[in-house]
Short mmCIF file of C-alpha atoms in Angstrom, two decimals:
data_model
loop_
_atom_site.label_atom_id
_atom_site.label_comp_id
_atom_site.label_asym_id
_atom_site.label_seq_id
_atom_site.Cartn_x
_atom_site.Cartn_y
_atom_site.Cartn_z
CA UNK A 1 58.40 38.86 27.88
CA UNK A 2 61.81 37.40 26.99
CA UNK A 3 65.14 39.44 27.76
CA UNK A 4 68.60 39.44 28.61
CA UNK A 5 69.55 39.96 32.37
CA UNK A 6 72.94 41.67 33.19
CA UNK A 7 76.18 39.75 34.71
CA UNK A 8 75.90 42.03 37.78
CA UNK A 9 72.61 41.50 38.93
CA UNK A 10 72.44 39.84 42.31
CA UNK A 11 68.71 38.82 41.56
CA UNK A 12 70.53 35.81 39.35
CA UNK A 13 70.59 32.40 41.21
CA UNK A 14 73.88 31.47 42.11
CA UNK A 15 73.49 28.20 40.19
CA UNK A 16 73.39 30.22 36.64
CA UNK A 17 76.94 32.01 37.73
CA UNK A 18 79.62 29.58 37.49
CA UNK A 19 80.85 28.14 34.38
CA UNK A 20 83.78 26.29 35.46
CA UNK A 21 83.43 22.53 34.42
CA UNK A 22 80.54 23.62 32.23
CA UNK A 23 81.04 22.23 28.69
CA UNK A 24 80.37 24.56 25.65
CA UNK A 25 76.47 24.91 24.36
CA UNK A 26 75.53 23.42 27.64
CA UNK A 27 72.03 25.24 29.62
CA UNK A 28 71.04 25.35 32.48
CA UNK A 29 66.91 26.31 33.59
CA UNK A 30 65.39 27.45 36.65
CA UNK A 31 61.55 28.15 37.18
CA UNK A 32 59.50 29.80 39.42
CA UNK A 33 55.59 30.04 39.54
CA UNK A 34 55.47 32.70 36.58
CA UNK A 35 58.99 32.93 35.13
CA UNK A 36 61.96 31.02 33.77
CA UNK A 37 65.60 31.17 33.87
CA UNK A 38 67.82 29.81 31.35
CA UNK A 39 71.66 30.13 31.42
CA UNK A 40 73.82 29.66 27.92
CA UNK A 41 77.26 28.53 27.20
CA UNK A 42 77.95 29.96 23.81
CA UNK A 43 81.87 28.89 24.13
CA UNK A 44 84.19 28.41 27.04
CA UNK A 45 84.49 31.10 29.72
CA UNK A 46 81.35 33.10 28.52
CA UNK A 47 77.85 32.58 30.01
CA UNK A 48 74.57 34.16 29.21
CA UNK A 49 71.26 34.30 30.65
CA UNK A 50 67.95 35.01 29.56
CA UNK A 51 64.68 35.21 31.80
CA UNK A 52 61.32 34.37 29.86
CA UNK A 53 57.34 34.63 31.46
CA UNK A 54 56.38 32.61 28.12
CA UNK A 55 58.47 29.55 27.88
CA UNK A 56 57.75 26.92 30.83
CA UNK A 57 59.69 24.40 29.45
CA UNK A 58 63.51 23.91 28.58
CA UNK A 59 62.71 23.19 25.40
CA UNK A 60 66.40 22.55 23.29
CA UNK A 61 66.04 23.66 19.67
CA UNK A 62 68.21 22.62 16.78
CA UNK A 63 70.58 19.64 16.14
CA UNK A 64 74.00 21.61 15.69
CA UNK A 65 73.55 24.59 17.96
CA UNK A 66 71.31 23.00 20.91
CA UNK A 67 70.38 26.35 21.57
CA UNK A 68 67.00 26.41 24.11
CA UNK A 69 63.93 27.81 22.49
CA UNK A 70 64.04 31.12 24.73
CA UNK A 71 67.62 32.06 23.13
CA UNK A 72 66.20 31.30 19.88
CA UNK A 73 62.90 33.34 20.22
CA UNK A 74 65.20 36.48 21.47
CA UNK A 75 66.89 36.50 18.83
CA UNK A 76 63.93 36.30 15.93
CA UNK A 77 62.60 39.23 18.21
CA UNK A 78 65.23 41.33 19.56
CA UNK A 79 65.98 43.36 16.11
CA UNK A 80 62.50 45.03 17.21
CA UNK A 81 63.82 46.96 20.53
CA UNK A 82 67.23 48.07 18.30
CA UNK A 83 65.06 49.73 15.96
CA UNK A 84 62.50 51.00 18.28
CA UNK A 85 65.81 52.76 20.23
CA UNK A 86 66.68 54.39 16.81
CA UNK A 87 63.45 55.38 16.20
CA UNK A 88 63.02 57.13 19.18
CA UNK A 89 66.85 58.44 19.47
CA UNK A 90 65.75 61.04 16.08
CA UNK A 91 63.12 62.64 18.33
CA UNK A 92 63.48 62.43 21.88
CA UNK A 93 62.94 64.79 24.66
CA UNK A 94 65.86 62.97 27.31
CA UNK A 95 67.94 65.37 29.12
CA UNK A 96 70.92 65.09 31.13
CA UNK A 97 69.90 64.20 34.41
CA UNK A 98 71.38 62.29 37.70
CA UNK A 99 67.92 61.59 39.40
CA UNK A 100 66.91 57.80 37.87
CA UNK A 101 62.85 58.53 38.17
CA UNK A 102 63.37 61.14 35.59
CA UNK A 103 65.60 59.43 33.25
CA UNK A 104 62.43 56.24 33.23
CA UNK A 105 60.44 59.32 32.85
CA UNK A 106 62.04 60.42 29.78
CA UNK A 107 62.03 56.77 28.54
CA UNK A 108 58.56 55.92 29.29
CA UNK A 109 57.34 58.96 27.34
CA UNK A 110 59.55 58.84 24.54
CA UNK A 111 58.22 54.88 23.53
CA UNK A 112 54.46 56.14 24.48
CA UNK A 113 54.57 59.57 21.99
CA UNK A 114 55.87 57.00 19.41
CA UNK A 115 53.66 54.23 20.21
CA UNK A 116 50.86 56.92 19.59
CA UNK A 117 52.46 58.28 16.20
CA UNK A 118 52.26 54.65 15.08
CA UNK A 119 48.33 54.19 16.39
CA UNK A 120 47.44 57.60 14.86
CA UNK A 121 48.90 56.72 11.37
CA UNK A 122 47.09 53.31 11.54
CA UNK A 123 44.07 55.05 12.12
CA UNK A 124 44.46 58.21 9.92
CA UNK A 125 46.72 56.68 6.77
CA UNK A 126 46.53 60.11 4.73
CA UNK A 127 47.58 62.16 7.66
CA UNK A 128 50.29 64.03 5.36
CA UNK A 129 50.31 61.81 3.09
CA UNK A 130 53.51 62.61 1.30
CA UNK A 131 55.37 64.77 3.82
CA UNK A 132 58.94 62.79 5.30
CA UNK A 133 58.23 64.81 8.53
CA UNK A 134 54.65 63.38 9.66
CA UNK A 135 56.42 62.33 12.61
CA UNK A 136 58.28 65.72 13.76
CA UNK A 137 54.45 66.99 12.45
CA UNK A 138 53.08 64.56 14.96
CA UNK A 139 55.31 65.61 17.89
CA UNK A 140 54.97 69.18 17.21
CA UNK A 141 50.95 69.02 17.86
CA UNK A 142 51.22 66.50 20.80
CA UNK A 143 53.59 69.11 22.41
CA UNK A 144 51.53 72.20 21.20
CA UNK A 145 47.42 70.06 22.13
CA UNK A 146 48.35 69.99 26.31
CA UNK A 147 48.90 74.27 26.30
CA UNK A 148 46.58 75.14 23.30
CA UNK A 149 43.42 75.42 26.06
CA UNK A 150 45.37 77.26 28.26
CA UNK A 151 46.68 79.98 25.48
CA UNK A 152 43.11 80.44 24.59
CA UNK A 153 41.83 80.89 27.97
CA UNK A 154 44.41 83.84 28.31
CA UNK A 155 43.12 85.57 25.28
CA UNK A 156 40.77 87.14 27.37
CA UNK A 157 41.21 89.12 30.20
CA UNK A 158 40.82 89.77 32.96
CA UNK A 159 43.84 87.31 34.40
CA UNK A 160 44.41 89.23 37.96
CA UNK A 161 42.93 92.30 39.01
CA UNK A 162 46.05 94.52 38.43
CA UNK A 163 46.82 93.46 35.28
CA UNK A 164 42.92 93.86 34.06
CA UNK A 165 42.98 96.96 34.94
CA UNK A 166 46.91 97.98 32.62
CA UNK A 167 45.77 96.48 30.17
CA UNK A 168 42.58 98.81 30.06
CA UNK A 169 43.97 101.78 30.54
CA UNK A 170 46.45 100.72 27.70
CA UNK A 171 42.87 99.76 25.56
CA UNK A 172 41.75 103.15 26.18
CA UNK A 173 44.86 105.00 25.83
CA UNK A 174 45.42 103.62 22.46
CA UNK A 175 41.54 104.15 21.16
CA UNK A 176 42.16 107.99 22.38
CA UNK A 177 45.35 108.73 20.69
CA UNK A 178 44.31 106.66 17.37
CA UNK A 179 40.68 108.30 16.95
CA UNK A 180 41.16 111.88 18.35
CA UNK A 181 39.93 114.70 16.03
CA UNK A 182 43.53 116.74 16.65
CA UNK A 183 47.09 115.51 17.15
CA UNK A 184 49.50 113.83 15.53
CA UNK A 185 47.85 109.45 15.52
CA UNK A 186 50.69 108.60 17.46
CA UNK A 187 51.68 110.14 20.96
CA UNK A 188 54.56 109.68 23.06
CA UNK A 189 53.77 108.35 26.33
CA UNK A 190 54.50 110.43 29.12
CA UNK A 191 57.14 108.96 31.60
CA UNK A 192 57.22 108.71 35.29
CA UNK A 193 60.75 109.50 37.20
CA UNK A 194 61.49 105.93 38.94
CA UNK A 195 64.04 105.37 41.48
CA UNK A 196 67.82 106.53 41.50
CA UNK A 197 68.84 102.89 39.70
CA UNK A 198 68.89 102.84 36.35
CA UNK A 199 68.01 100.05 34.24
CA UNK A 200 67.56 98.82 30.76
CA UNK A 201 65.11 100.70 28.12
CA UNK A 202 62.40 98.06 27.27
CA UNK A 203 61.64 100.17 24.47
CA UNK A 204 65.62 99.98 23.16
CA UNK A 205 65.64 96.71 23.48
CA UNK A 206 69.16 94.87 24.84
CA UNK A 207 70.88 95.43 21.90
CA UNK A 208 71.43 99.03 22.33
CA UNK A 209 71.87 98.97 26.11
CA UNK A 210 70.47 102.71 26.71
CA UNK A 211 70.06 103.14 30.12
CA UNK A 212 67.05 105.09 32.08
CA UNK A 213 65.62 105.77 35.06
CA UNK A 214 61.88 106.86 34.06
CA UNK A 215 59.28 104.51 34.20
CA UNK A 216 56.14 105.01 31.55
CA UNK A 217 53.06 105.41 33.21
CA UNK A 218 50.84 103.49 31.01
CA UNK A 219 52.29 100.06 30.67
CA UNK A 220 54.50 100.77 33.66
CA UNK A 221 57.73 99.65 31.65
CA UNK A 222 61.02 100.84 31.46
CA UNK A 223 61.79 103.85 29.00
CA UNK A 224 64.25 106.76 28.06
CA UNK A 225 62.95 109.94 27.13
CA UNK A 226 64.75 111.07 23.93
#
């Protein structure tokens, strides 16, 4: 792992900080048992530091720059994490949010969905082969495989007691009034007077904004009478 670390960390050693008296493209390493520290002066005033777990040496590259090794392996490397942020920035399912777990939430599972999408294409090359959205494909079934058992389990009924037993009435309400040998195939339900309130048709729908206070006594919903 090789990466930038921020000027206001206080996890930097004090010795990195300073860069008074420190000529230009001069660095500066600290170790410990598993990482190292490297601190930068590109030109006067301006220090950078960069922590490494693979260098664990302060190895000084090139004859004009003097630039150490880890500097010089972050940048062959770091185009990678730019593109891997605009990769995921198309498709990403962050949300506004002040709570910090969340927001490394969000992160965490926007690299692993693509980090999938790119192991599923290696695996399964003609997956679409000739679509531009296999990716927005790919999303769409990763976010449709976790509910798919659960929307199949509620296909059948029944899911509680009460509603078992609506939804069989409404089963045998509908087989009466569709194969009956008189009356029109069609009946209108017969309606229920509900309490004083009135509220919404269900029937209507909000658009029209009809108002009742009958109740149908089948699917126990909402509905005028006219």
């Amino acid at each position: 792992m090789v990466g930038t670390i921020r000027k206001n960390k206080p996890e930097r050693p004090p010795q990195l900080l300073t860069t008074k008296n420190r000529p230009v493209k001069s660095p500066k390493f600290v170790y410990t048992a598993d990482t190292s520290l490297v601190s930068y002066v590109p030109k006067k005033g301006k220090n950078v530091t960069l922590m490494s777990t693979l260098h664990r040496d302060g190895r000084i590259c090139g004859q004009e720059h003097l630039k150490p090794e880890i500097i010089m392996d972050y940048n062959t490397t770091k185009g990678g994490v730019d593109n891997m942020d605009k990769l995921v920035t198309a498709y990403r399912c962050k949300r506004r949010t002040l709570r910090w777990p969340l927001v490394i939430f969000f992160d965490n599972l926007d690299s692993s969905v693509y980090n999938a999408f790119v192991i599923w294409m290696g695996l399964n090359p003609e997956w679409h082969r000739g679509t531009l959205q296999r990716r927005r494909l790919f999303l769409e079934e990763v976010g449709k495989a976790p509910v798919r058992p659960q929307i199949q389990r509620r296909e059948y009924f029944p899911r509680t007691p009460a509603s078992a037993a609506i939804m069989k009435r409404i089963q045998e309400n509908a087989g009466a009034l569709s194969t009956g040998p008189t009356g029109p195939p069609f009946a209108e339900p017969e309606v229920a007077a509900s309490s004083n309130k009135k509220k919404r048709c269900e029937v209507c729908g909000p658009k029209v904004d009809r108002k009742t206070q009958y109740t149908c006594i089948t699917c126990a919903h909402m509905q005028h009478t006219q």
